[in-house]
PDB file of C-alpha atoms in Angstrom:
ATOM      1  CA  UNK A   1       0.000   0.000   0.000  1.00 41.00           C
ATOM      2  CA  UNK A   2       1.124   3.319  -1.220  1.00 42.00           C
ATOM      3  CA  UNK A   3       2.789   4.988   2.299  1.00 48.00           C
ATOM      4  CA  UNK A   4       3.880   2.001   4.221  1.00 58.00           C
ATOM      5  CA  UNK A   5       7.408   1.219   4.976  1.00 66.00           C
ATOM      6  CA  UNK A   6       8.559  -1.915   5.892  1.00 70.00           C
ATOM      7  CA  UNK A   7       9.955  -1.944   9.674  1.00 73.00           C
ATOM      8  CA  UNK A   8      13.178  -0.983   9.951  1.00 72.00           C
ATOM      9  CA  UNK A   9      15.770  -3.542  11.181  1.00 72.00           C
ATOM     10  CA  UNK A  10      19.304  -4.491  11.307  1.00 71.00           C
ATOM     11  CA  UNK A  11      19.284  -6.228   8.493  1.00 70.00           C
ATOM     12  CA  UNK A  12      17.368  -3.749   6.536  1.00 68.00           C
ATOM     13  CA  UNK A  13      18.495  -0.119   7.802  1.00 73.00           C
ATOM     14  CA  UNK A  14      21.430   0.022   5.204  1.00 71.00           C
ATOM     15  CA  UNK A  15      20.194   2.171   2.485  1.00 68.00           C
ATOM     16  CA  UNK A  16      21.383   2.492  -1.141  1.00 74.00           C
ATOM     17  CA  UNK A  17      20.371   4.978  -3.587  1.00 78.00           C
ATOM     18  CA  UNK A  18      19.667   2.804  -6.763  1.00 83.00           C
ATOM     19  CA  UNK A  19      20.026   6.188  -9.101  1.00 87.00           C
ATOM     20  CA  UNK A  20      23.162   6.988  -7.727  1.00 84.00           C
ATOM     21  CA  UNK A  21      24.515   3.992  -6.850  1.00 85.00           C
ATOM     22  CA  UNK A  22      23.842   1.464  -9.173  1.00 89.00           C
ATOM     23  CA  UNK A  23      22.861   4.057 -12.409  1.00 93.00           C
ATOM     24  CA  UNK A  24      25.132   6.704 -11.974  1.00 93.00           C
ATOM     25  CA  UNK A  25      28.364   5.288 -10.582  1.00 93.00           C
ATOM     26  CA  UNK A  26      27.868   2.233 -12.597  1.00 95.00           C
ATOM     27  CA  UNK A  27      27.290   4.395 -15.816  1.00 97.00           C
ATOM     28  CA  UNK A  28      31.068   6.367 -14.629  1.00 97.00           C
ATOM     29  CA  UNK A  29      32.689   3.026 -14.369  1.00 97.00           C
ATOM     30  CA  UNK A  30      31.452   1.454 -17.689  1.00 97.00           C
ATOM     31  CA  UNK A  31      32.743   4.795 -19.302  1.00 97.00           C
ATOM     32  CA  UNK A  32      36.053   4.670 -17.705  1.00 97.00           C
ATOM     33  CA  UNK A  33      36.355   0.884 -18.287  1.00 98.00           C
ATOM     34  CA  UNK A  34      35.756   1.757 -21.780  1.00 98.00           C
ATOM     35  CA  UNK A  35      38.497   4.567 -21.825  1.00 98.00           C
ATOM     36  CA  UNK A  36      40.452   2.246 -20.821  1.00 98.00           C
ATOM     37  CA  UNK A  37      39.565  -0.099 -23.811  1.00 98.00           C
ATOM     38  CA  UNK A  38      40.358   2.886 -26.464  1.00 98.00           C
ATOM     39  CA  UNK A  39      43.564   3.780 -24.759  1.00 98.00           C
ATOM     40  CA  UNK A  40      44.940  -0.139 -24.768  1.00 97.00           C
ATOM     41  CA  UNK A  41      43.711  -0.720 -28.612  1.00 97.00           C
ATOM     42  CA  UNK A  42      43.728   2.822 -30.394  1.00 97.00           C
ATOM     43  CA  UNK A  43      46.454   4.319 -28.751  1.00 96.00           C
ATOM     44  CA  UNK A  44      46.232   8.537 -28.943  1.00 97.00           C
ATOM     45  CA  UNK A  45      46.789  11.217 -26.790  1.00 97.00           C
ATOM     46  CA  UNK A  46      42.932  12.220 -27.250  1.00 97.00           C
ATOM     47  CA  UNK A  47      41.943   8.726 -25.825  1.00 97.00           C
ATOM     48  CA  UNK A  48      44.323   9.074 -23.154  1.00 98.00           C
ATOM     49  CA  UNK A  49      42.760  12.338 -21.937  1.00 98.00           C
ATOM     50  CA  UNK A  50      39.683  10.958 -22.583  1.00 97.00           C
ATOM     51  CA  UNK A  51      40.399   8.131 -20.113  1.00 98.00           C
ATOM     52  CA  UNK A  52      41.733  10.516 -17.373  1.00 98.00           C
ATOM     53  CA  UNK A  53      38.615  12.364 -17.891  1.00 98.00           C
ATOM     54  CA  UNK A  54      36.123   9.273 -16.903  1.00 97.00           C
ATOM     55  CA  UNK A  55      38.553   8.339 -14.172  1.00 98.00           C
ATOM     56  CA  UNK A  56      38.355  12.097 -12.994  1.00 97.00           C
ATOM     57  CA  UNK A  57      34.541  11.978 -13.338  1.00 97.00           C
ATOM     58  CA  UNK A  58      34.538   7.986 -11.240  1.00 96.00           C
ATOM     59  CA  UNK A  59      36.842  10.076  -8.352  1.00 96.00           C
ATOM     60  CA  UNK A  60      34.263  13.013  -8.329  1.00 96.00           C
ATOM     61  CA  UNK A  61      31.371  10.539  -7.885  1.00 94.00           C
ATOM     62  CA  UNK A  62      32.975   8.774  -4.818  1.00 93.00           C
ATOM     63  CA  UNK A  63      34.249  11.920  -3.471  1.00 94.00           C
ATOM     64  CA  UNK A  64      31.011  13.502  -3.672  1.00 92.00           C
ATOM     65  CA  UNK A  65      29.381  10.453  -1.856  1.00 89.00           C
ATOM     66  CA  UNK A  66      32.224  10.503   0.922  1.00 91.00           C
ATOM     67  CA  UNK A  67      31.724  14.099   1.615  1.00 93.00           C
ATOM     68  CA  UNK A  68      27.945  13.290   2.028  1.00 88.00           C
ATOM     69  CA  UNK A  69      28.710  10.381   4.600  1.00 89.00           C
ATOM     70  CA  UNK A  70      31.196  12.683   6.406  1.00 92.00           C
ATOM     71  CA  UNK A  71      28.623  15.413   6.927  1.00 94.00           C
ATOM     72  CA  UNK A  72      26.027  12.835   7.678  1.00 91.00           C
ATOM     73  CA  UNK A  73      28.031  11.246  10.505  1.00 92.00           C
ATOM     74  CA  UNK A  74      28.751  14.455  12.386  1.00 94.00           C
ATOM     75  CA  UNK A  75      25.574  15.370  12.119  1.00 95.00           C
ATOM     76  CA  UNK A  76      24.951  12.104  14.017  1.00 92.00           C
ATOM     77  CA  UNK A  77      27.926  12.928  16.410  1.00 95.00           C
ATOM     78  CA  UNK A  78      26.440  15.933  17.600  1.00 95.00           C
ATOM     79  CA  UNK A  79      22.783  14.757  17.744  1.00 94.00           C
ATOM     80  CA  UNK A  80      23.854  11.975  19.504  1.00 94.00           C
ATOM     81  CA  UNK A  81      26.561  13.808  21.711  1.00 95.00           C
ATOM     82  CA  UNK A  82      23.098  15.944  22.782  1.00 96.00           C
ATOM     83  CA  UNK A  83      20.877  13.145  23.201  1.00 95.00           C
ATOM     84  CA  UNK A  84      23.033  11.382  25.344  1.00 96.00           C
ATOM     85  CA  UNK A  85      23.889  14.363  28.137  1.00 95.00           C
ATOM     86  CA  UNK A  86      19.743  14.025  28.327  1.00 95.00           C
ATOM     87  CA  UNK A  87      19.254  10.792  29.010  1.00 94.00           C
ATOM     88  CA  UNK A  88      22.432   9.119  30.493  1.00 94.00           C
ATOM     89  CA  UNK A  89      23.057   8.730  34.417  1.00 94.00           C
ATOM     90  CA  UNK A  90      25.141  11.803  35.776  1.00 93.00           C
ATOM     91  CA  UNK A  91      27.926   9.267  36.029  1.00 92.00           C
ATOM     92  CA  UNK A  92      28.015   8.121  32.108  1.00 92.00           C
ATOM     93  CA  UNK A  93      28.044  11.793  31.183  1.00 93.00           C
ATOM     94  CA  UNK A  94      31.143  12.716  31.255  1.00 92.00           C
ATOM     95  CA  UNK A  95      32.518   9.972  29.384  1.00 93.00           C
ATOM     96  CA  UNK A  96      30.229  10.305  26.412  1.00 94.00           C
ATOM     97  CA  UNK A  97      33.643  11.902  24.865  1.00 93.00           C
ATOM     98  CA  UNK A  98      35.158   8.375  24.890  1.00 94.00           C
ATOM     99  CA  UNK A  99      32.715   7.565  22.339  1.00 95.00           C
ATOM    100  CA  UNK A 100      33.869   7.415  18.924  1.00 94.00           C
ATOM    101  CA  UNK A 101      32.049   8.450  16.175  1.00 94.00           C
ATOM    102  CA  UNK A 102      31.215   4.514  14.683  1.00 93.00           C
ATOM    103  CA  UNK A 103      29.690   3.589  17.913  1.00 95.00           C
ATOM    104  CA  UNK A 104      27.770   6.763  18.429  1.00 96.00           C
ATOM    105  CA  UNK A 105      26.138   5.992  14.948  1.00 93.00           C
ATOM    106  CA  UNK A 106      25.258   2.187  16.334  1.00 93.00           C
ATOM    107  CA  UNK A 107      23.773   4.152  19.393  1.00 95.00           C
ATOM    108  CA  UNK A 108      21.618   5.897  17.608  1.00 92.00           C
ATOM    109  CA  UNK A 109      19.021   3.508  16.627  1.00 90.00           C
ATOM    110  CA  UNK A 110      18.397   2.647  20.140  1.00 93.00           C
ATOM    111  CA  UNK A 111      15.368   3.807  21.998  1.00 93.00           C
ATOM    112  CA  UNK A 112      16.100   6.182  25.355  1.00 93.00           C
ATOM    113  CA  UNK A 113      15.033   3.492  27.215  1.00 93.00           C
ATOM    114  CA  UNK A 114      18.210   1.218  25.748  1.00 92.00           C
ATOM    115  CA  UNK A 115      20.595   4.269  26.055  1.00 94.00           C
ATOM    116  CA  UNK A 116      22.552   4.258  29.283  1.00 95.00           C
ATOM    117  CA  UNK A 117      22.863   0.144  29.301  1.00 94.00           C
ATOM    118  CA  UNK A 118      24.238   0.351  25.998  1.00 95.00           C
ATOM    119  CA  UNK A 119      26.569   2.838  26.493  1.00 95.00           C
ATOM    120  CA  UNK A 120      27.514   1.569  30.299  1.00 94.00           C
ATOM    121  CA  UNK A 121      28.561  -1.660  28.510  1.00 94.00           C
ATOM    122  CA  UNK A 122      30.174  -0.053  25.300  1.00 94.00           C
ATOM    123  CA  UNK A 123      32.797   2.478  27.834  1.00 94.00           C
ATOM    124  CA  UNK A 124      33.292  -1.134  29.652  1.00 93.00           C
ATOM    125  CA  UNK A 125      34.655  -2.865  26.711  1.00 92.00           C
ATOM    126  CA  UNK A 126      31.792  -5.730  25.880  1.00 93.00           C
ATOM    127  CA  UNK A 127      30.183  -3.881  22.730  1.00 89.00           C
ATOM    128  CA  UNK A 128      33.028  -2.458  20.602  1.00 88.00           C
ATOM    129  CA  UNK A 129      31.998  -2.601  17.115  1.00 92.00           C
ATOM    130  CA  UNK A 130      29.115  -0.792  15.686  1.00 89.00           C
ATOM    131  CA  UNK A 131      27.530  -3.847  14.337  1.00 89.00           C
ATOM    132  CA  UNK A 132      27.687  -5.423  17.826  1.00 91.00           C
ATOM    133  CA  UNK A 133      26.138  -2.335  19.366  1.00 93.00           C
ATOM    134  CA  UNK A 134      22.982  -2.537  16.852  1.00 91.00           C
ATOM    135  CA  UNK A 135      23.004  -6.212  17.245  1.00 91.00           C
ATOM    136  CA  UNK A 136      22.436  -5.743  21.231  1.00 90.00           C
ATOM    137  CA  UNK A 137      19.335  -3.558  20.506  1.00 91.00           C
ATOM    138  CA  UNK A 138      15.999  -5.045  21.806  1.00 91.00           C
ATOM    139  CA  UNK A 139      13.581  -1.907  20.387  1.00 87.00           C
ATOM    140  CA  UNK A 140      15.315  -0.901  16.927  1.00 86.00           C
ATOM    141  CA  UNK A 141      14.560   2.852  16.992  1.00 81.00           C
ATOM    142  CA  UNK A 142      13.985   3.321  13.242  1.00 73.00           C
ATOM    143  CA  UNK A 143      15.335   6.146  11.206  1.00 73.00           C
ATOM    144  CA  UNK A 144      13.444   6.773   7.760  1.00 69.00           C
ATOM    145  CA  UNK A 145      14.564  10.268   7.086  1.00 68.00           C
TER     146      UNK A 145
END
């Protein structure tokens, strides 16, 4: 039905952008795989600018994407960074700095409930990794924006 979104999960919440990622990208990569082609058989100085052209245009693509990510996650660092100085015991708070950025991400798709067990048992070693964090959440805390 036209609205409905399938419950976010673990092993759903990674999202790819089929235009970008699969049309766009894969379009840049054909061309410069085909650059490549021209180069290796018809040797010329045209093809060979041609080639460092599409391989200029594949490095914009994945530079553009990597900039997006970056912003993304410190957007998450600082929500997160907030959201935890609300709802974590006086005693976690100051520690929230030992955080790093991967495991603040995992953090994030717990509910406030979850919070301060989650990150009492991440600053004491057992949950390291961010898929181990999001693994040890009982109420996935869905994000669809």
């Amino acid at each position: 039905m036209l609205g409905e979104r399938t419950p976010q999960t673990y092993a759903n919440h990674a999202r790819f952008v089929p235009l970008f990622h699969f049309v766009v990208f894969g379009l840049l990569v054909l061309n410069a795989l085909y650059r490549i082609y021209v180069v290796v058989r018809y040797f010329s100085w045209h093809a060979v600018i041609d080639l460092l052209l599409g391989i200029a245009l594949v490095l914009f693509a994945w530079s553009v994407r990597s900039f997006d990510t970056r912003l993304q996650d410190r957007i998450i660092r600082l929500e997160m960074r907030l959201r935890l100085l609300q709802v974590v015991p006086e005693e976690l708070r100051s520690r929230i700095g030992e955080l790093r950025v991967g495991q603040l991400i995992a953090l994030r798709f717990a509910p406030d409930a979850e919070l301060p067990g989650l990150v009492r048992e991440v600053l004491e070693g057992k949950l390291e990794r961010g898929s181990e964090i999001k693994q040890g959440i009982q109420a996935w805390e869905p994000d669809y924006f």
